Short mmCIF file of C-alpha atoms and ligand atoms in Angstrom, two decimals:
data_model
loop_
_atom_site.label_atom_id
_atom_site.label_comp_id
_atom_site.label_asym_id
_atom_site.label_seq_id
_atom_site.Cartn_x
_atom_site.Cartn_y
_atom_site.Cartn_z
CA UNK A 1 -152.29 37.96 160.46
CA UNK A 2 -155.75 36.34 160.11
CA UNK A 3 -157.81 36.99 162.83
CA UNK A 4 -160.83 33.72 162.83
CA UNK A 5 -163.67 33.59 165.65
CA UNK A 6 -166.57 31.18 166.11
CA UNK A 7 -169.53 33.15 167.14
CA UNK A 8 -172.52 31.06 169.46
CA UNK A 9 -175.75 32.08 170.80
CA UNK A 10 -178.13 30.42 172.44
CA UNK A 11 -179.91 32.77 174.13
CA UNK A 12 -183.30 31.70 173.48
CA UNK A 13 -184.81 29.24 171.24
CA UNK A 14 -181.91 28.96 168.29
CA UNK A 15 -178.93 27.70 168.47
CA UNK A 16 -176.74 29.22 166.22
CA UNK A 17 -172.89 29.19 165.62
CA UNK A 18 -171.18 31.52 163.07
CA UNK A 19 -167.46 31.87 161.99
CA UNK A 20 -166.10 35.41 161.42
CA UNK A 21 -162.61 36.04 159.38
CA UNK A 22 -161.01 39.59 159.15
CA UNK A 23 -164.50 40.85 159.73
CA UNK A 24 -166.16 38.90 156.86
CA UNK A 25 -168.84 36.07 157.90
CA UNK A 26 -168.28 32.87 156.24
CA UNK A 27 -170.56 30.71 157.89
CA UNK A 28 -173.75 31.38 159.90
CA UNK A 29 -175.84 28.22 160.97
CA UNK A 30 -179.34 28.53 162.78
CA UNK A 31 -180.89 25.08 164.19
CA UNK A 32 -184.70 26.16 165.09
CA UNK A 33 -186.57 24.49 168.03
CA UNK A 34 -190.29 23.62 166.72
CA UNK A 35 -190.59 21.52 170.20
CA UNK A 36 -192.22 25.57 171.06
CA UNK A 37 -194.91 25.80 168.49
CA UNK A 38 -197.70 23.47 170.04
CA UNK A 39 -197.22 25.54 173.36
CA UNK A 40 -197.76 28.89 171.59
CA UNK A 41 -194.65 30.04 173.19
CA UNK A 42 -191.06 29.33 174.21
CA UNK A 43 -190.87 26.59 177.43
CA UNK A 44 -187.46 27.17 179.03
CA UNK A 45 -187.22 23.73 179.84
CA UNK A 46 -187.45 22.01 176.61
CA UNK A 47 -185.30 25.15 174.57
CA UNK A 48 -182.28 24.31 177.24
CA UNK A 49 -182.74 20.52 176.30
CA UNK A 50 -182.84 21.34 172.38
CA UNK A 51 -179.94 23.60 173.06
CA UNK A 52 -177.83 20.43 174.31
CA UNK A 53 -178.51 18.28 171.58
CA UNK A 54 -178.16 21.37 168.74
CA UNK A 55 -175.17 22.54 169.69
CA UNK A 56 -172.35 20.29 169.07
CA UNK A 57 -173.78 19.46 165.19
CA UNK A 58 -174.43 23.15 164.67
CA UNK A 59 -170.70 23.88 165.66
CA UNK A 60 -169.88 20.83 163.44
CA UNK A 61 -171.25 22.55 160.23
CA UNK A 62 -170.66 26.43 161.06
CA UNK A 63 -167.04 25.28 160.91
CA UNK A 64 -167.13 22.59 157.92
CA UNK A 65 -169.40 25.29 156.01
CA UNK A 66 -166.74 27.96 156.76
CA UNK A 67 -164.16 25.48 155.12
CA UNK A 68 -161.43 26.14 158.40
CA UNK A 69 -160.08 23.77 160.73
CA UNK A 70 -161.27 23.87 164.14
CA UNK A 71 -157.37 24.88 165.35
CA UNK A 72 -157.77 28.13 162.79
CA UNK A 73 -159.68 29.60 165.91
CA UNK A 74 -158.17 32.55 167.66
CA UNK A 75 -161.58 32.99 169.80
CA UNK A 76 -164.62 31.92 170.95
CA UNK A 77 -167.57 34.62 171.13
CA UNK A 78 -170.82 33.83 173.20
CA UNK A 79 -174.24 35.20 174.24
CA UNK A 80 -173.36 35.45 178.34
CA UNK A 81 -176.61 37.82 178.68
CA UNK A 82 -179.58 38.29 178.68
CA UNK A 83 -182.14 35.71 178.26
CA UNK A 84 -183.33 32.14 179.31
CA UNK A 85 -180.79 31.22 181.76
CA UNK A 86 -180.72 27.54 181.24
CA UNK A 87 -180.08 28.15 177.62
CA UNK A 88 -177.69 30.69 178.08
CA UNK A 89 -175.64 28.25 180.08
CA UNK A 90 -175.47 25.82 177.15
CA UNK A 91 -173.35 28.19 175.04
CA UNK A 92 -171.76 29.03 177.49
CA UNK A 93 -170.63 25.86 178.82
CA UNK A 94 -169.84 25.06 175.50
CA UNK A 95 -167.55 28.16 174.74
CA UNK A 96 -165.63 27.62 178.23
CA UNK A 97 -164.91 23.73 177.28
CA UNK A 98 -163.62 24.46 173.49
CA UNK A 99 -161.77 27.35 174.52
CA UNK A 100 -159.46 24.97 177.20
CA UNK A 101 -159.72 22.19 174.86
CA UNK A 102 -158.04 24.85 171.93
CA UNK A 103 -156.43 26.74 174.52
CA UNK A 104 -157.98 30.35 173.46
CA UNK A 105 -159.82 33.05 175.12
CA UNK A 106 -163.22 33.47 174.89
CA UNK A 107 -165.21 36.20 174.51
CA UNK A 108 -168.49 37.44 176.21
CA UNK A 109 -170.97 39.04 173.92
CA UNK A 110 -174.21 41.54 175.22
CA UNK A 111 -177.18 39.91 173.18
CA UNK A 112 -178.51 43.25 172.83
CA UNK A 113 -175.62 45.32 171.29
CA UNK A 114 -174.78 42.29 169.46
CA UNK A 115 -178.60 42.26 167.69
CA UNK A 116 -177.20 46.45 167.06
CA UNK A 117 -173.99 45.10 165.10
CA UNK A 118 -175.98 43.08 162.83
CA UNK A 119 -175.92 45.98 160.75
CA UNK A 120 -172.07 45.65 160.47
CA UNK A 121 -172.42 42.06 159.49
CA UNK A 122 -170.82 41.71 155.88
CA UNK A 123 -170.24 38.39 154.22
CA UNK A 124 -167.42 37.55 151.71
CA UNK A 125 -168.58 39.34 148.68
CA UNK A 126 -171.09 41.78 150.29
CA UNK A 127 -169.11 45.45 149.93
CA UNK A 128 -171.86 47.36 150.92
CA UNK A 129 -171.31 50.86 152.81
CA UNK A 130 -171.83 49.92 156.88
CA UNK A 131 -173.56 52.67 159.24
CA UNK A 132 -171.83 55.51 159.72
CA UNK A 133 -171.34 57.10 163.60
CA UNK A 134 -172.92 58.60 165.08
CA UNK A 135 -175.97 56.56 164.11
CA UNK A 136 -179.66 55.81 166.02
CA UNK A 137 -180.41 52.51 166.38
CA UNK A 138 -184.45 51.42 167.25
CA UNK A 139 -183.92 48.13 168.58
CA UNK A 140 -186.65 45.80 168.28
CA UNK A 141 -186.68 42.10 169.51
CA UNK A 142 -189.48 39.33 170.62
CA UNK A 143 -187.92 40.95 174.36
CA UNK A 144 -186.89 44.57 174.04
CA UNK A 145 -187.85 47.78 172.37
CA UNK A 146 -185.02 50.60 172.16
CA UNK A 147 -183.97 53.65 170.62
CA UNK A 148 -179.78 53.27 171.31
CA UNK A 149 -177.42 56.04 170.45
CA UNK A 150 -174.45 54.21 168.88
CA UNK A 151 -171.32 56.76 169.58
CA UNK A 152 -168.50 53.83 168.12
CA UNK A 153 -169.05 49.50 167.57
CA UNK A 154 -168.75 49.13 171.33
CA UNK A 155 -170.09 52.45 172.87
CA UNK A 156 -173.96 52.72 173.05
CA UNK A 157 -176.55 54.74 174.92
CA UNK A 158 -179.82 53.71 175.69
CA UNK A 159 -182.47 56.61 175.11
CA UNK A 160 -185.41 55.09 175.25
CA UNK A 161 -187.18 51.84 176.03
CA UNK A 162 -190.33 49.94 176.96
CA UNK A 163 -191.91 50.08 180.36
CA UNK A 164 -193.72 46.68 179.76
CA UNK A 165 -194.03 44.43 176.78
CA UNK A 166 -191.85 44.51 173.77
CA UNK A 167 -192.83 45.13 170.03
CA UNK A 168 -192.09 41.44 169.10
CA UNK A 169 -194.26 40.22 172.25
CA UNK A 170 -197.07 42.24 171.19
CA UNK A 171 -197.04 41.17 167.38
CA UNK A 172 -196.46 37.51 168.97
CA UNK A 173 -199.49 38.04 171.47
CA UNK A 174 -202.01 39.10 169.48
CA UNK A 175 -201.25 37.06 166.64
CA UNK A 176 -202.18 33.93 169.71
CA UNK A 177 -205.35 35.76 170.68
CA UNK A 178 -206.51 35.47 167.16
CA UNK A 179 -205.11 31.93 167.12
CA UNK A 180 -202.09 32.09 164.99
CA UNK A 181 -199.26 29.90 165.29
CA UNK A 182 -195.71 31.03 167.15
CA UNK A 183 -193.94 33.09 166.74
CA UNK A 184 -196.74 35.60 165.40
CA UNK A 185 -194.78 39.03 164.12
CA UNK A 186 -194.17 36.60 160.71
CA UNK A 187 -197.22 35.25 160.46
CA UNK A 188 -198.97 38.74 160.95
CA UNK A 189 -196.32 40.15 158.70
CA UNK A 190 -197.62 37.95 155.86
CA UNK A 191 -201.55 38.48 156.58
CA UNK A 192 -201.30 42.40 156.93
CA UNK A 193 -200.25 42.03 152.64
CA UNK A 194 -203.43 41.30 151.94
CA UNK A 195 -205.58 43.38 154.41
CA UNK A 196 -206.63 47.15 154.75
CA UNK A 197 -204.57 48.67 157.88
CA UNK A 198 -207.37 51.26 158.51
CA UNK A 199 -210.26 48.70 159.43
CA UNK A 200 -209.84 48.83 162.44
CA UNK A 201 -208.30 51.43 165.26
CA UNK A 202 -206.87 50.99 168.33
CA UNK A 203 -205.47 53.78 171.16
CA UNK A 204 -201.81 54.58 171.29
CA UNK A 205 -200.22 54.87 174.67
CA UNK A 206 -199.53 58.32 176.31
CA UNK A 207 -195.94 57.44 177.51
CA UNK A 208 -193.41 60.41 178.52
CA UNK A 209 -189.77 61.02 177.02
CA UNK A 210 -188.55 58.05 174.09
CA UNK A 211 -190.11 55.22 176.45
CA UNK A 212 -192.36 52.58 175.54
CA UNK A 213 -195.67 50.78 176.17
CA UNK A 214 -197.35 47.80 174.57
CA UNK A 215 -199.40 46.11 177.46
CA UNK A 216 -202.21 48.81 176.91
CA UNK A 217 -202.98 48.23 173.38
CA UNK A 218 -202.42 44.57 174.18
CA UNK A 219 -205.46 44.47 176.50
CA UNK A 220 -207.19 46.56 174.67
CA UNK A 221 -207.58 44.16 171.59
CA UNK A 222 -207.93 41.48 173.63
CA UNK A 223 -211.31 42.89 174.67
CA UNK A 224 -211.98 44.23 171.38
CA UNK A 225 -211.48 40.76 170.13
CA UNK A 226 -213.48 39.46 172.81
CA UNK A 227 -216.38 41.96 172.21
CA UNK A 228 -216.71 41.25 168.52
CA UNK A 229 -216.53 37.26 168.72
CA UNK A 230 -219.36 37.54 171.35
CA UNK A 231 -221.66 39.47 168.21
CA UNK A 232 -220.06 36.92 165.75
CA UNK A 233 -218.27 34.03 166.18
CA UNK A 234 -216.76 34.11 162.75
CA UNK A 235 -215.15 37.68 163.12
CA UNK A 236 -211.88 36.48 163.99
CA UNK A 237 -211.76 34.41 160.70
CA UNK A 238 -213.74 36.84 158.33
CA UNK A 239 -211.68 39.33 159.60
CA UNK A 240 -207.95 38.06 159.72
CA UNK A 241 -206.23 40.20 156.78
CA UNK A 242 -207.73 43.01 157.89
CA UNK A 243 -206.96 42.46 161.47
CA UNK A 244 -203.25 41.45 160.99
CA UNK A 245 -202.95 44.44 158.72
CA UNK A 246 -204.34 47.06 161.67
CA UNK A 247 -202.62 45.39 164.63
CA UNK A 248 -199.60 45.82 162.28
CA UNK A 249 -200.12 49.38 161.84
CA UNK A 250 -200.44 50.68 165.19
CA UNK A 251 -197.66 48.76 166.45
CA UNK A 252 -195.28 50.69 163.91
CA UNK A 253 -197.08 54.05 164.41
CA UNK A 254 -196.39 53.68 168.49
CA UNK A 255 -192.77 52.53 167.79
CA UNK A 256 -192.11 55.70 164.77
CA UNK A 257 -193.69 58.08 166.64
CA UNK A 258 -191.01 57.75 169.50
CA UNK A 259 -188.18 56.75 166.78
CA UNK A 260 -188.93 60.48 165.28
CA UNK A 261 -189.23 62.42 168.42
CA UNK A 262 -185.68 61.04 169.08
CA UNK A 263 -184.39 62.18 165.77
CA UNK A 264 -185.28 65.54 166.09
CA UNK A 265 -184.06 65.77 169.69
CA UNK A 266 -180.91 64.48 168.46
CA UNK A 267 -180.30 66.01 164.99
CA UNK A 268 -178.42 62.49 164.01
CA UNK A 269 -177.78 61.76 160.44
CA UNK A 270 -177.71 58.42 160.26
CA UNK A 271 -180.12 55.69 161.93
CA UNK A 272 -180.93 52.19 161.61
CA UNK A 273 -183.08 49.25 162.64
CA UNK A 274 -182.27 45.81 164.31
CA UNK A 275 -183.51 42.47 165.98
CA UNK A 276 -186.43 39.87 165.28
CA UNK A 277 -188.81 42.59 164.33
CA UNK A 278 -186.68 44.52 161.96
CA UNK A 279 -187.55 41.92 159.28
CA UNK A 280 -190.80 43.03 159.46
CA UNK A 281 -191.81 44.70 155.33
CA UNK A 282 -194.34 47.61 156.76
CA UNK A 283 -191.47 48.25 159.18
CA UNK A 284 -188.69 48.74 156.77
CA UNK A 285 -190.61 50.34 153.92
CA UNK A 286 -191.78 52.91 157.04
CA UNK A 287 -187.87 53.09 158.14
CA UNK A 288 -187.01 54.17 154.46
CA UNK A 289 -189.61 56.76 153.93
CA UNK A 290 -188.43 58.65 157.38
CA UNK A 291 -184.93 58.28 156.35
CA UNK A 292 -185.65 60.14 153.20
CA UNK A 293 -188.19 62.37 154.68
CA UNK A 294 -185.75 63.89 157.02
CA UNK A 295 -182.87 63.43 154.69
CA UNK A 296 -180.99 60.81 156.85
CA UNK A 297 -178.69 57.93 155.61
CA UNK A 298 -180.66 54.50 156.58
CA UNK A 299 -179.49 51.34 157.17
CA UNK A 300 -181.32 47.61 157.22
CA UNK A 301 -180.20 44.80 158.48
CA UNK A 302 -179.99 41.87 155.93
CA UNK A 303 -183.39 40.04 157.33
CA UNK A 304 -180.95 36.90 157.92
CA UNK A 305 -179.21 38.60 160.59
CA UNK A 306 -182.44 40.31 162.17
CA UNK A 307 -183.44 37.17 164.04
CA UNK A 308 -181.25 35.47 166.85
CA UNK A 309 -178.15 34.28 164.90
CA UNK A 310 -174.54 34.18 165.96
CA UNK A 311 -173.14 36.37 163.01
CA UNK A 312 -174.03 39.14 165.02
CA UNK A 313 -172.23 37.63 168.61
CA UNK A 314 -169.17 36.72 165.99
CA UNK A 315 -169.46 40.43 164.97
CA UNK A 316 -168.85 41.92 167.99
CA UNK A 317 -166.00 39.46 168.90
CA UNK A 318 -164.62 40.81 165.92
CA UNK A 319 -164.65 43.73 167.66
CA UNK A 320 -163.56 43.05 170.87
CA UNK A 321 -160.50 40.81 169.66
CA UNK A 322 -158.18 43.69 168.80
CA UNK A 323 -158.89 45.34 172.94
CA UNK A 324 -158.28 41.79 174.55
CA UNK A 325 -161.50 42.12 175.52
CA UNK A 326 -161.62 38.93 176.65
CA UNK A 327 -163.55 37.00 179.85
CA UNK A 328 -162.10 34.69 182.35
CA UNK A 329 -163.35 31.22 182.40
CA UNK A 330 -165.15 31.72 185.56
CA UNK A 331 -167.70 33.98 183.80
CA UNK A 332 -170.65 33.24 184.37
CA UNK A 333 -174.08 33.68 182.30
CA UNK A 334 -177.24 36.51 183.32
CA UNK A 335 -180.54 36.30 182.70
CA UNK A 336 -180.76 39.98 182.46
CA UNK A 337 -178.42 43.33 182.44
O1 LIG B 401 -184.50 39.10 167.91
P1 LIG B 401 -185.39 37.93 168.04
O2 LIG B 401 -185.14 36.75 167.13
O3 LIG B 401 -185.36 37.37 169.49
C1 LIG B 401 -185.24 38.15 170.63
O4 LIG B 401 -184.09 38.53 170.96
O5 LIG B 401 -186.31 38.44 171.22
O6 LIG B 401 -186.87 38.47 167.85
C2 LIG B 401 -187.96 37.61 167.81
C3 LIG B 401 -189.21 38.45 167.59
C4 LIG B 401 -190.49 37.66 167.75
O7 LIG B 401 -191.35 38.39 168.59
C5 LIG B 401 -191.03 37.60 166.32
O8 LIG B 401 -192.44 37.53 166.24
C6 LIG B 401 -190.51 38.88 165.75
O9 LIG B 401 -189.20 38.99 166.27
N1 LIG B 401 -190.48 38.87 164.27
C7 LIG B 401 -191.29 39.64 163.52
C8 LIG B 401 -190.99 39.30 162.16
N2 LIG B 401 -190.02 38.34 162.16
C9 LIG B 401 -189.72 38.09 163.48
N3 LIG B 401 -192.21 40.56 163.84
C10 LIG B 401 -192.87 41.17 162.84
N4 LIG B 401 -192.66 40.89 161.53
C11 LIG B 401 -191.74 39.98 161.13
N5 LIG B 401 -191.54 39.72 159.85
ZN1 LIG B 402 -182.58 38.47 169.99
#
């Protein structure tokens, strides 16, 4: 029997609905929110507001694009945590009321593992091999930085994370302080292409065991930043390749320095990358060379499923169907885990 599951998240600022079939994803629809950009930032407020009026047209065409009916549906997958609670409780909402309109469960999906899956995510003629288990996961998203020891699809151990800021918020941070649009890691992404990474150098945090810090080097080019534009006004923009390319740099050396440390301690041979900033190019090519450098089997998310999209929360429905791992309608959305 067919198993078919629409996938939602809206845990942020895109709504997205997916539909999943016998683990293959035939549909995978992202509605952006540009309401964000002139505030440099996401506003709660107005992402729960584009939410409501996203969500019912991106269902619409997840399911037309998927070519099912909406009464193929066995389940109903959602984002229930974390994130922006008024725009978790738009999916969810959603989920509840087309579950007791179809009469089917839903399911409640863990943004974070779900951003881990995406590596599992295979459309209809995409045969490639998936990770193999164990397998070490660095997790990196616009709000959390994690090296996760993935045991099976549902059974993950956090070894590491960040004390303060994530990856993705410091790409997105100094990419503001230099005046570049939301969200930044992109925009940075593209600059760095054209600049020379060793221009400029910035201090790397002393942080103990596989954990994390970005607010450090954060401050610390803010005042760099601040101490150069004081000499010359212009440094920002005579500077910007360069700059892009360096910030890029050291936020990749902090987050493979860790990554390494944590496949030696763990003699894995397999690991992977996932979330926003796993499309980044430096980051991947960097991924590639350590995979072959220690002689490890690596795996890359497609860059379509590294940013919030509800392949991934279909994913691990797809996943959880089999366990009737499913939530009662009461359930309610969290902010955080
Ligand atoms: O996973 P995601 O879409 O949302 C969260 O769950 O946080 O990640 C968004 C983050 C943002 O900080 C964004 O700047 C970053 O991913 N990002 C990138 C790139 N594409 C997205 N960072 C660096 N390089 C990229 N190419
Ligand atoms: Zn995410």
């Amino acid at each position: 029997m067919s198993i078919t599951i629409l996938g939602i998240e809206s845990s942020c600022d895109d709504t997205s609905a997916a539909i999943i079939r016998d683990g293959k994803i035939l549909s995978n629809i992202i509605a952006g929110q540009a309401v964000h950009r002139k505030y440099g930032g996401v506003v709660p407020e107005l992402a729960s507001r584009a939410h409501q009026s996203n969500i019912v047209p991106v269902v619409d065409v997840a399911i037309k694009e998927a070519g099912i009916d909406k009464n193929d549906l066995d389940a109903i997958a959602f984002t229930q945590a974390p994130g922006l609670l008024g725009s978790l409780l738009v999916g969810t909402s959603f989920a509840k009321g087309m579950a007791i309109a179809l009469n089917i469960p839903i399911i409640a999906v863990n943004h974070l593992q779900a951003h881990v899956l995406a590596l599992f995510a295979r459309e209809q003629n995409d045969d490639t091999t998936p990770p193999g288990f164990p397998f070490l996961c660095l997790l990196v998203s616009g709000g959390h930085t994690q090296i996760i020891l993935v045991e099976k699809p549902l059974e993950m151990r956090v070894l590491g994370t960040t004390i303060d800021d994530a990856a993705g918020e410091a790409f997105d941070k100094c990419a503001k302080v230099m005046g570049l649009p939301y969200p930044g890691g992109p925009v940075i992404d593209k600059l760095a292409q054209h600049g020379n990474p060793d221009a400029f150098r910035f201090a790397k945090p002393k942080i103990p065991d596989l954990n994390y810090s970005y607010s450090g080097f954060k401050t610390s080019f803010l005042y760099f930043l601040r101490d150069r534009v004081h000499e010359n006004p212009g440094f920002i923009k005579e500077n910007r390749n360069d700059l892009a390319a360096s910030v890029q740099k050291i936020i990749i050396e902090i987050l493979m320095d860790k990554f390494v440390k944590a496949i030696q301690q763990t003699d894995i041979k397999n690991i992977g990358i996932a979330g926003g900033v796993s499309a980044n190019s430096e980051l991947r090519k960097t991924i590639v060379e350590t995979g072959k450098k220690y002689k490890l089997n690596t795996y890359l998310p497609k860059p379509k499923f590294t940013t919030d999209n509800a392949a991934m929360i279909a994913q691990v429905g797809y996943y959880k169907f089999p366990e009737k791992n499913f939530a009662p309608i009461t359930i309610e959305p969290k902010a955080r885990i």
